[in-house]
Coordinates of C-alpha atoms and ligand atoms in Angstrom, one line a residue:
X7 CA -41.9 44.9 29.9
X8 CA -40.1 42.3 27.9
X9 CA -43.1 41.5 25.6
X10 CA -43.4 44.8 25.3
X11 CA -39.8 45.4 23.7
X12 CA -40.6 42.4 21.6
X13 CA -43.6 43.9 20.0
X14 CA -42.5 46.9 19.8
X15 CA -39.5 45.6 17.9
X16 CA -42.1 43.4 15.6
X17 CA -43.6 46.1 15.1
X18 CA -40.8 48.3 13.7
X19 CA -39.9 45.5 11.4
X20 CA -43.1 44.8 10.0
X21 CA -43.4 48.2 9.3
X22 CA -39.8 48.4 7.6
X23 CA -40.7 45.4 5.5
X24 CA -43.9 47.1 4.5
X25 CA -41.9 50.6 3.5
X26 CA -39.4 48.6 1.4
X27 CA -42.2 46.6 -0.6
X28 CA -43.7 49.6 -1.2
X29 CA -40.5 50.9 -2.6
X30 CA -40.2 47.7 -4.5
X31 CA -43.2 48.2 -6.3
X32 CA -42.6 52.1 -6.8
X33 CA -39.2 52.1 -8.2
X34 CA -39.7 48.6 -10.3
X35 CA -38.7 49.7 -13.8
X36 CA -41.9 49.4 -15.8
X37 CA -42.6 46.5 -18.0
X38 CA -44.3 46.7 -21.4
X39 CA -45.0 43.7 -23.8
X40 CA -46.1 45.9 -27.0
X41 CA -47.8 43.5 -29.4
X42 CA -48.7 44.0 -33.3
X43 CA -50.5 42.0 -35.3
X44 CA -49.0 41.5 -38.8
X45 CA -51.6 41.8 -40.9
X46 CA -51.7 45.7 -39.2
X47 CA -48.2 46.9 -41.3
X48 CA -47.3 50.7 -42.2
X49 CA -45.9 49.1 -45.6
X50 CA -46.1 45.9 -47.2
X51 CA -43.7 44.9 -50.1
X52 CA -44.6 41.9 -52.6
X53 CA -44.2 39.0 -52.8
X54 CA -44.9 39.0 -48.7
X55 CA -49.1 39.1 -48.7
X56 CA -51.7 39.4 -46.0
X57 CA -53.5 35.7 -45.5
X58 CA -57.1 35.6 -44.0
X59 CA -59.6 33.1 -42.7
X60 CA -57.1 31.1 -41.0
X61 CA -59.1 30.9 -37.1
X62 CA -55.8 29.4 -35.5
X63 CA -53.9 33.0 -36.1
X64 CA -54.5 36.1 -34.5
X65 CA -57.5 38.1 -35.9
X66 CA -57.6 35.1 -38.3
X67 CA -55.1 37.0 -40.4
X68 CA -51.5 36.8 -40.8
X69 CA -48.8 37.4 -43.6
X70 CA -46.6 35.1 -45.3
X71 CA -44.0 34.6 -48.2
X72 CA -46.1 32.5 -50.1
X73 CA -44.7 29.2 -51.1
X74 CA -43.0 29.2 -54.3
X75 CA -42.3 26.2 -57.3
X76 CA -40.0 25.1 -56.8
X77 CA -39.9 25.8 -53.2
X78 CA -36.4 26.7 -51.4
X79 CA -34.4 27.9 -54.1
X80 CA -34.3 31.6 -52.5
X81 CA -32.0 30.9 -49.9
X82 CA -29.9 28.8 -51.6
X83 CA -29.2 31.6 -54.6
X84 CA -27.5 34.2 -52.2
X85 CA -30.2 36.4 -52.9
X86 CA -31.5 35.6 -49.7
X87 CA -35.6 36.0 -49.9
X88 CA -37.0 38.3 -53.3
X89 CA -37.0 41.2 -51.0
X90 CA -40.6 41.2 -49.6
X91 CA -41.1 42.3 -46.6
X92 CA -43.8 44.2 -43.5
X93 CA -42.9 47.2 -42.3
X94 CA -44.4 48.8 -39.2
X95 CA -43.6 51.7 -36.9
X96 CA -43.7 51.4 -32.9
X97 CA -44.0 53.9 -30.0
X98 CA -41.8 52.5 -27.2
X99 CA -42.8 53.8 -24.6
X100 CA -39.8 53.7 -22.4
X101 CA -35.5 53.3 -23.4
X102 CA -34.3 49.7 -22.3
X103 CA -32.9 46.3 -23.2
X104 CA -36.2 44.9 -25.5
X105 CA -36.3 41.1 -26.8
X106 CA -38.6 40.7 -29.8
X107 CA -40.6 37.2 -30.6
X108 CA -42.8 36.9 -33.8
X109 CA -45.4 34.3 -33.7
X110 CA -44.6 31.8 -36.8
X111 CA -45.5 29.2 -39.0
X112 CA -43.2 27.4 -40.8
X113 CA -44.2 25.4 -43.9
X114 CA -41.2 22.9 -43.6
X115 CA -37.1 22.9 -42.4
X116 CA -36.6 25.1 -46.1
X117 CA -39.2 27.1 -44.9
X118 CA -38.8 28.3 -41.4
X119 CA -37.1 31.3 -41.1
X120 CA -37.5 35.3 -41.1
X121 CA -35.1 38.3 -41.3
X122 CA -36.1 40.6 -38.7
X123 CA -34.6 44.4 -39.2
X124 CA -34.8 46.9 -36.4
X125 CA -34.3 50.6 -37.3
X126 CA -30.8 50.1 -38.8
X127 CA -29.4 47.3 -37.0
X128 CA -27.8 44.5 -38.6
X129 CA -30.7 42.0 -39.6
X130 CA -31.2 38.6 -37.6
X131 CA -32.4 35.9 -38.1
X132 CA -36.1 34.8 -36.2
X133 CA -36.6 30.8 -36.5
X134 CA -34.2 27.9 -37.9
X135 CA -36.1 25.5 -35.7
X136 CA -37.7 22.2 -36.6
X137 CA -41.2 22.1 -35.6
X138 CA -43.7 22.9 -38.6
X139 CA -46.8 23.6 -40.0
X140 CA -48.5 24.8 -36.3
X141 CA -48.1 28.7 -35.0
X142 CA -45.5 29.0 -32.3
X143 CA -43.5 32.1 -30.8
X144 CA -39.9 32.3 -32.1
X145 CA -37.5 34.6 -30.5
X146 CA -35.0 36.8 -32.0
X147 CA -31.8 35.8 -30.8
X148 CA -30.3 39.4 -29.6
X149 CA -32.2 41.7 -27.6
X150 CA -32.3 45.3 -28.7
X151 CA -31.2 48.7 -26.5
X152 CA -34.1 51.0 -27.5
X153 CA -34.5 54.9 -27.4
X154 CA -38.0 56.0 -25.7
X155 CA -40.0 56.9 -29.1
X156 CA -40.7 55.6 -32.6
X157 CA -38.9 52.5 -33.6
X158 CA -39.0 50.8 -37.1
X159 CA -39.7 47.1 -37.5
X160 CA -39.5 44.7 -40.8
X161 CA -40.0 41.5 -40.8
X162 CA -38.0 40.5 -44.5
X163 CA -38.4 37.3 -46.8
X164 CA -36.0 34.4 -46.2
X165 CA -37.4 31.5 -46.6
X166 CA -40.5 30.8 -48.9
X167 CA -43.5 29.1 -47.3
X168 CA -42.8 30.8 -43.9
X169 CA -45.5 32.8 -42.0
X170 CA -45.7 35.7 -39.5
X171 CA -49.1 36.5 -37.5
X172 CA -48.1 38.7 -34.9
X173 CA -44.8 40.0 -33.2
X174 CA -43.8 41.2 -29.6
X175 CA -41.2 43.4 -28.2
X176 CA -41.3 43.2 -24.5
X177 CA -38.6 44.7 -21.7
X178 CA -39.7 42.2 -19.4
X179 CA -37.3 38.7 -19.7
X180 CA -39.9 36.9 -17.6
X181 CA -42.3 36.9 -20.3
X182 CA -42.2 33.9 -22.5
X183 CA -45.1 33.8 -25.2
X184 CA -47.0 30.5 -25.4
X185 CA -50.7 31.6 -27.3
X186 CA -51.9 34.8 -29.4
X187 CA -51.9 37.7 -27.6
X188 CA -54.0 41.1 -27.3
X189 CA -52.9 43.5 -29.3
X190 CA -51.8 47.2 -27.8
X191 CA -52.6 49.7 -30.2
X192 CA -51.5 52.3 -28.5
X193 CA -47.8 51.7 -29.2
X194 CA -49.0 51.6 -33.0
X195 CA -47.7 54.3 -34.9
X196 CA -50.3 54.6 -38.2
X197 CA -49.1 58.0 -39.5
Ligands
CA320 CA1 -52.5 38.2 -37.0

């Protein structure tokens, strides 16, 4: 009798603990890491230009703001970068809290840094670090509280010599970029 209460009762809580991982994994909100290669733009502005036959980006293409003589004088003018810039528009899928990361290359520590604009949020700024001349993922330093549906991102001249291969706008915190990644299309917006 008593082993049968216990069973019983084991029973009724493995089945309780199977019901509430199921609703776990029901009602988790739904993560999304939308990813866009550069070189794939809406619009692209001079002097920013599309780069190819580089095998250590993504699709072996990537834009940049090409290096200038002499290099660094556009941040120190005020001007801020000559104005180039990649434009894209992106379906997101779902509204939420998103963090963006651009995969970078940064020619030197006068070199390593981007604008990144949002619709019209205030523009930040991707990069700053101190580790050059080798693609790495940089993260924008404020995440974003996106509407479900199309979303405008440009990544903007700052600093000449700096490169941009592909960018990432994910809901999901755990996801820290290390390497390229596939790109989703389907959150591509080409009209
Ligand atoms: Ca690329």
């Amino acid at each position: 009798m008593t082993n049968g209460r216990v069973r019983i009762g084991a029973t009724v809580l493995l089945i309780c603990a199977l019901v509430g991982t199921l609703a776990a994994v029901v009602f988790a909100a739904q993560r999304y890491n939308i990813v866009i290669e550069t070189e794939h733009y809406n619009a692209i502005k001079p002097s920013t230009a599309v780069k190819a036959g580089d095998t250590t980006a993504s699709n072996g293409k990537y834009t940049e703001y090409p290096l200038k003589r002499p290099h660094a004088t556009s941040e120190n003018s005020g001007v801020q970068g000559d104005g180039g810039s990649v434009y894209f528009k992106v379906r997101v899928p779902e509204q939420g809290n998103y963090t963006v990361w651009v995969r970078t290359w940064w020619y030197d520590a006068c070199g390593n840094s981007f604008f990144l604009v949002v619709d019209d949020k205030p523009a930040q700024v991707v990069g700053g670090d101190g580790t050059f001349k080798t693609w790495k993922w940089r993260k924008a330093p404020q995440p974003y509280a996106l509407t479900a549906g199309v979303h405008s991102v440009k990544i903007q001249n700052r600093e000449d010599g700096a490169r941009a291969d592909q960018f990432l706008i994910t809901n999901d915190t755990r996801t820290i970029p290390t390497r390229a990644m596939a790109e989703t299309p389907d959150y591509r917006v080409t009209e």
